PDB file of C-alpha atoms in Angstrom:
ATOM      1  CA  MET A   1      31.102  -2.499  -6.285  1.00 49.00           C
ATOM      2  CA  ALA A   2      31.682  -5.199  -3.674  1.00 53.00           C
ATOM      3  CA  SER A   3      34.331  -4.350  -1.120  1.00 62.00           C
ATOM      4  CA  THR A   4      36.002  -7.774  -0.837  1.00 65.00           C
ATOM      5  CA  GLU A   5      37.373 -10.316  -3.297  1.00 66.00           C
ATOM      6  CA  LEU A   6      34.849 -12.919  -2.166  1.00 62.00           C
ATOM      7  CA  GLY A   7      32.021 -10.411  -2.506  1.00 59.00           C
ATOM      8  CA  ARG A   8      33.044  -9.611  -6.063  1.00 60.00           C
ATOM      9  CA  VAL A   9      33.156 -13.305  -6.974  1.00 59.00           C
ATOM     10  CA  ARG A  10      29.751 -14.011  -5.450  1.00 64.00           C
ATOM     11  CA  GLY A  11      28.224 -10.883  -6.969  1.00 61.00           C
ATOM     12  CA  LEU A  12      27.329  -9.502  -3.558  1.00 60.00           C
ATOM     13  CA  GLY A  13      27.035  -5.822  -2.964  1.00 59.00           C
ATOM     14  CA  SER A  14      24.620  -3.004  -3.505  1.00 62.00           C
ATOM     15  CA  ALA A  15      21.740  -3.586  -5.900  1.00 61.00           C
ATOM     16  CA  LYS A  16      21.557   0.213  -6.368  1.00 65.00           C
ATOM     17  CA  HIS A  17      17.824   0.274  -5.499  1.00 69.00           C
ATOM     18  CA  GLY A  18      17.947   1.029  -1.786  1.00 74.00           C
ATOM     19  CA  ALA A  19      17.624   4.795  -2.056  1.00 85.00           C
ATOM     20  CA  HIS A  20      14.618   4.560  -4.380  1.00 88.00           C
ATOM     21  CA  HIS A  21      12.871   2.088  -2.086  1.00 87.00           C
ATOM     22  CA  TRP A  22      13.609   4.235   0.973  1.00 91.00           C
ATOM     23  CA  TRP A  23      12.359   7.385  -0.764  1.00 94.00           C
ATOM     24  CA  THR A  24       9.183   5.640  -1.988  1.00 94.00           C
ATOM     25  CA  GLN A  25       8.420   4.442   1.535  1.00 95.00           C
ATOM     26  CA  ARG A  26       8.769   8.002   2.846  1.00 96.00           C
ATOM     27  CA  MET A  27       6.542   9.437   0.111  1.00 97.00           C
ATOM     28  CA  THR A  28       3.787   6.882   0.711  1.00 97.00           C
ATOM     29  CA  ALA A  29       4.052   7.547   4.447  1.00 97.00           C
ATOM     30  CA  ALA A  30       3.715  11.295   3.837  1.00 97.00           C
ATOM     31  CA  ALA A  31       0.652  10.718   1.649  1.00 97.00           C
ATOM     32  CA  ASN A  32      -0.826   8.538   4.405  1.00 97.00           C
ATOM     33  CA  LEU A  33      -0.260  11.367   6.889  1.00 97.00           C
ATOM     34  CA  ILE A  34      -2.529  13.507   4.717  1.00 97.00           C
ATOM     35  CA  LEU A  35      -5.117  10.932   3.658  1.00 98.00           C
ATOM     36  CA  LEU A  36      -5.663   9.075   6.949  1.00 97.00           C
ATOM     37  CA  PRO A  37      -6.572  12.171   9.027  1.00 98.00           C
ATOM     38  CA  TRP A  38      -8.936  13.239   6.233  1.00 97.00           C
ATOM     39  CA  PHE A  39     -10.567   9.799   6.344  1.00 97.00           C
ATOM     40  CA  VAL A  40     -10.949   9.761  10.127  1.00 97.00           C
ATOM     41  CA  ALA A  41     -12.246  13.349  10.244  1.00 97.00           C
ATOM     42  CA  SER A  42     -14.717  12.610   7.445  1.00 96.00           C
ATOM     43  CA  LEU A  43     -16.050   9.578   9.297  1.00 96.00           C
ATOM     44  CA  VAL A  44     -16.345  11.459  12.581  1.00 97.00           C
ATOM     45  CA  MET A  45     -18.395  14.219  10.933  1.00 96.00           C
ATOM     46  CA  LEU A  46     -20.974  11.796   9.525  1.00 95.00           C
ATOM     47  CA  PRO A  47     -24.364  11.955  11.248  1.00 94.00           C
ATOM     48  CA  ALA A  48     -24.814   8.150  11.245  1.00 95.00           C
ATOM     49  CA  TYR A  49     -22.971   5.032  10.157  1.00 93.00           C
ATOM     50  CA  ASP A  50     -25.782   3.073   8.530  1.00 92.00           C
ATOM     51  CA  TYR A  51     -25.619   1.777   4.979  1.00 89.00           C
ATOM     52  CA  ALA A  52     -27.609   4.623   3.439  1.00 89.00           C
ATOM     53  CA  THR A  53     -25.417   7.299   5.004  1.00 91.00           C
ATOM     54  CA  MET A  54     -22.187   5.562   4.031  1.00 90.00           C
ATOM     55  CA  ALA A  55     -23.406   4.909   0.465  1.00 89.00           C
ATOM     56  CA  ALA A  56     -24.420   8.549   0.074  1.00 90.00           C
ATOM     57  CA  TRP A  57     -21.076   9.681   1.523  1.00 93.00           C
ATOM     58  CA  MET A  58     -19.065   7.458  -0.832  1.00 91.00           C
ATOM     59  CA  GLY A  59     -21.280   8.482  -3.747  1.00 90.00           C
ATOM     60  CA  SER A  60     -19.624  11.880  -3.788  1.00 91.00           C
ATOM     61  CA  ALA A  61     -16.600  12.314  -6.059  1.00 92.00           C
ATOM     62  CA  TRP A  62     -15.066  14.471  -3.310  1.00 94.00           C
ATOM     63  CA  VAL A  63     -14.985  11.342  -1.143  1.00 95.00           C
ATOM     64  CA  ALA A  64     -14.526   8.542  -3.680  1.00 96.00           C
ATOM     65  CA  ILE A  65     -11.370   9.961  -5.262  1.00 97.00           C
ATOM     66  CA  PRO A  66      -9.387  10.465  -2.030  1.00 97.00           C
ATOM     67  CA  LEU A  67     -10.701   7.138  -0.722  1.00 97.00           C
ATOM     68  CA  VAL A  68      -9.393   5.299  -3.799  1.00 98.00           C
ATOM     69  CA  LEU A  69      -6.076   7.136  -3.411  1.00 98.00           C
ATOM     70  CA  LEU A  70      -5.962   6.147   0.267  1.00 98.00           C
ATOM     71  CA  ILE A  71      -6.599   2.481  -0.483  1.00 98.00           C
ATOM     72  CA  ALA A  72      -4.002   2.336  -3.266  1.00 98.00           C
ATOM     73  CA  ASN A  73      -1.387   4.247  -1.273  1.00 98.00           C
ATOM     74  CA  LEU A  74      -1.980   2.324   1.953  1.00 98.00           C
ATOM     75  CA  PHE A  75      -1.617  -1.079   0.336  1.00 98.00           C
ATOM     76  CA  TYR A  76       1.465   0.005  -1.619  1.00 98.00           C
ATOM     77  CA  HIS A  77       3.013   1.288   1.623  1.00 97.00           C
ATOM     78  CA  ILE A  78       2.210  -2.033   3.314  1.00 97.00           C
ATOM     79  CA  ARG A  79       3.852  -3.890   0.436  1.00 97.00           C
ATOM     80  CA  LEU A  80       7.015  -1.801   0.649  1.00 96.00           C
ATOM     81  CA  GLY A  81       7.330  -2.342   4.396  1.00 96.00           C
ATOM     82  CA  LEU A  82       6.705  -6.079   4.301  1.00 96.00           C
ATOM     83  CA  GLN A  83       9.088  -6.448   1.365  1.00 94.00           C
ATOM     84  CA  VAL A  84      11.896  -5.149   3.581  1.00 93.00           C
ATOM     85  CA  VAL A  85      10.991  -7.619   6.330  1.00 95.00           C
ATOM     86  CA  ILE A  86      10.900 -10.538   3.886  1.00 95.00           C
ATOM     87  CA  GLU A  87      14.189  -9.555   2.242  1.00 91.00           C
ATOM     88  CA  ASP A  88      15.923  -9.155   5.602  1.00 91.00           C
ATOM     89  CA  TYR A  89      14.735 -12.336   7.300  1.00 93.00           C
ATOM     90  CA  GLN A  90      13.967 -14.881   4.585  1.00 91.00           C
ATOM     91  CA  HIS A  91      16.391 -16.563   2.220  1.00 88.00           C
ATOM     92  CA  GLY A  92      16.251 -18.949  -0.713  1.00 89.00           C
ATOM     93  CA  GLU A  93      12.990 -20.163  -2.177  1.00 93.00           C
ATOM     94  CA  THR A  94      11.017 -19.083   0.877  1.00 93.00           C
ATOM     95  CA  ARG A  95      11.771 -15.455   0.039  1.00 94.00           C
ATOM     96  CA  ILE A  96      10.452 -15.841  -3.501  1.00 94.00           C
ATOM     97  CA  VAL A  97       7.275 -17.599  -2.390  1.00 96.00           C
ATOM     98  CA  LEU A  98       6.585 -15.007   0.315  1.00 96.00           C
ATOM     99  CA  MET A  99       7.139 -12.128  -2.109  1.00 96.00           C
ATOM    100  CA  LEU A 100       4.703 -13.707  -4.584  1.00 97.00           C
ATOM    101  CA  LEU A 101       2.131 -14.198  -1.831  1.00 97.00           C
ATOM    102  CA  LEU A 102       2.638 -10.631  -0.611  1.00 97.00           C
ATOM    103  CA  ASN A 103       2.187  -9.227  -4.109  1.00 97.00           C
ATOM    104  CA  ALA A 104      -0.932 -11.321  -4.676  1.00 98.00           C
ATOM    105  CA  PHE A 105      -2.439 -10.319  -1.317  1.00 98.00           C
ATOM    106  CA  VAL A 106      -1.771  -6.609  -1.828  1.00 98.00           C
ATOM    107  CA  PHE A 107      -3.123  -6.635  -5.376  1.00 98.00           C
ATOM    108  CA  ILE A 108      -6.288  -8.563  -4.493  1.00 98.00           C
ATOM    109  CA  ALA A 109      -7.013  -6.568  -1.329  1.00 98.00           C
ATOM    110  CA  ALA A 110      -6.418  -3.182  -2.980  1.00 98.00           C
ATOM    111  CA  ALA A 111      -8.418  -4.132  -6.077  1.00 98.00           C
ATOM    112  CA  THR A 112     -11.325  -5.311  -3.909  1.00 98.00           C
ATOM    113  CA  GLY A 113     -11.332  -2.108  -1.888  1.00 97.00           C
ATOM    114  CA  ILE A 114     -11.074   0.131  -4.941  1.00 97.00           C
ATOM    115  CA  PHE A 115     -13.788  -1.823  -6.756  1.00 96.00           C
ATOM    116  CA  SER A 116     -16.103  -1.503  -3.750  1.00 93.00           C
ATOM    117  CA  VAL A 117     -15.615   2.249  -3.498  1.00 94.00           C
ATOM    118  CA  LEU A 118     -16.096   2.772  -7.229  1.00 94.00           C
ATOM    119  CA  ARG A 119     -19.180   0.599  -7.306  1.00 92.00           C
ATOM    120  CA  LEU A 120     -20.747   2.606  -4.514  1.00 90.00           C
ATOM    121  CA  ALA A 121     -19.621   5.847  -6.123  1.00 91.00           C
ATOM    122  CA  PHE A 122     -21.094   5.040  -9.532  1.00 90.00           C
ATOM    123  CA  THR A 123     -24.193   3.026  -8.639  1.00 86.00           C
ATOM    124  CA  GLY A 124     -24.903   3.396  -4.930  1.00 72.00           C
ATOM    125  CA  ALA A 125     -25.185  -0.417  -4.742  1.00 61.00           C
ATOM    126  CA  ALA A 126     -23.298  -2.752  -2.431  1.00 57.00           C
ATOM    127  CA  ALA A 127     -20.397  -4.679  -3.917  1.00 50.00           C
TER     128      ALA A 127
END
């Protein structure tokens, strides 16, 4: 409920989604704290970084599954963070356009990354 008469007339006030957004950001951050060190440690332990080694590494389900989870979680976390920035600093039509562009970028980038990992995992071929 808005705290002032003018706020009630304009429909300003809490959208009742702030706690969910905040909690989702924290959960994706926590997942990143698990997945990113795994990713870095896995890369450091590889004997080489040529195509054959990387393709063989990603060909394992033990690598492909967490890598897909990392890509999806990382891009969702990026979207949540940039959404806050856009909502706080942009107004009017600019906000809508930027949110659409953000959603499109995150979807396309995450889908490309996930497709590349799955293609290597299932076929061993470059995407």
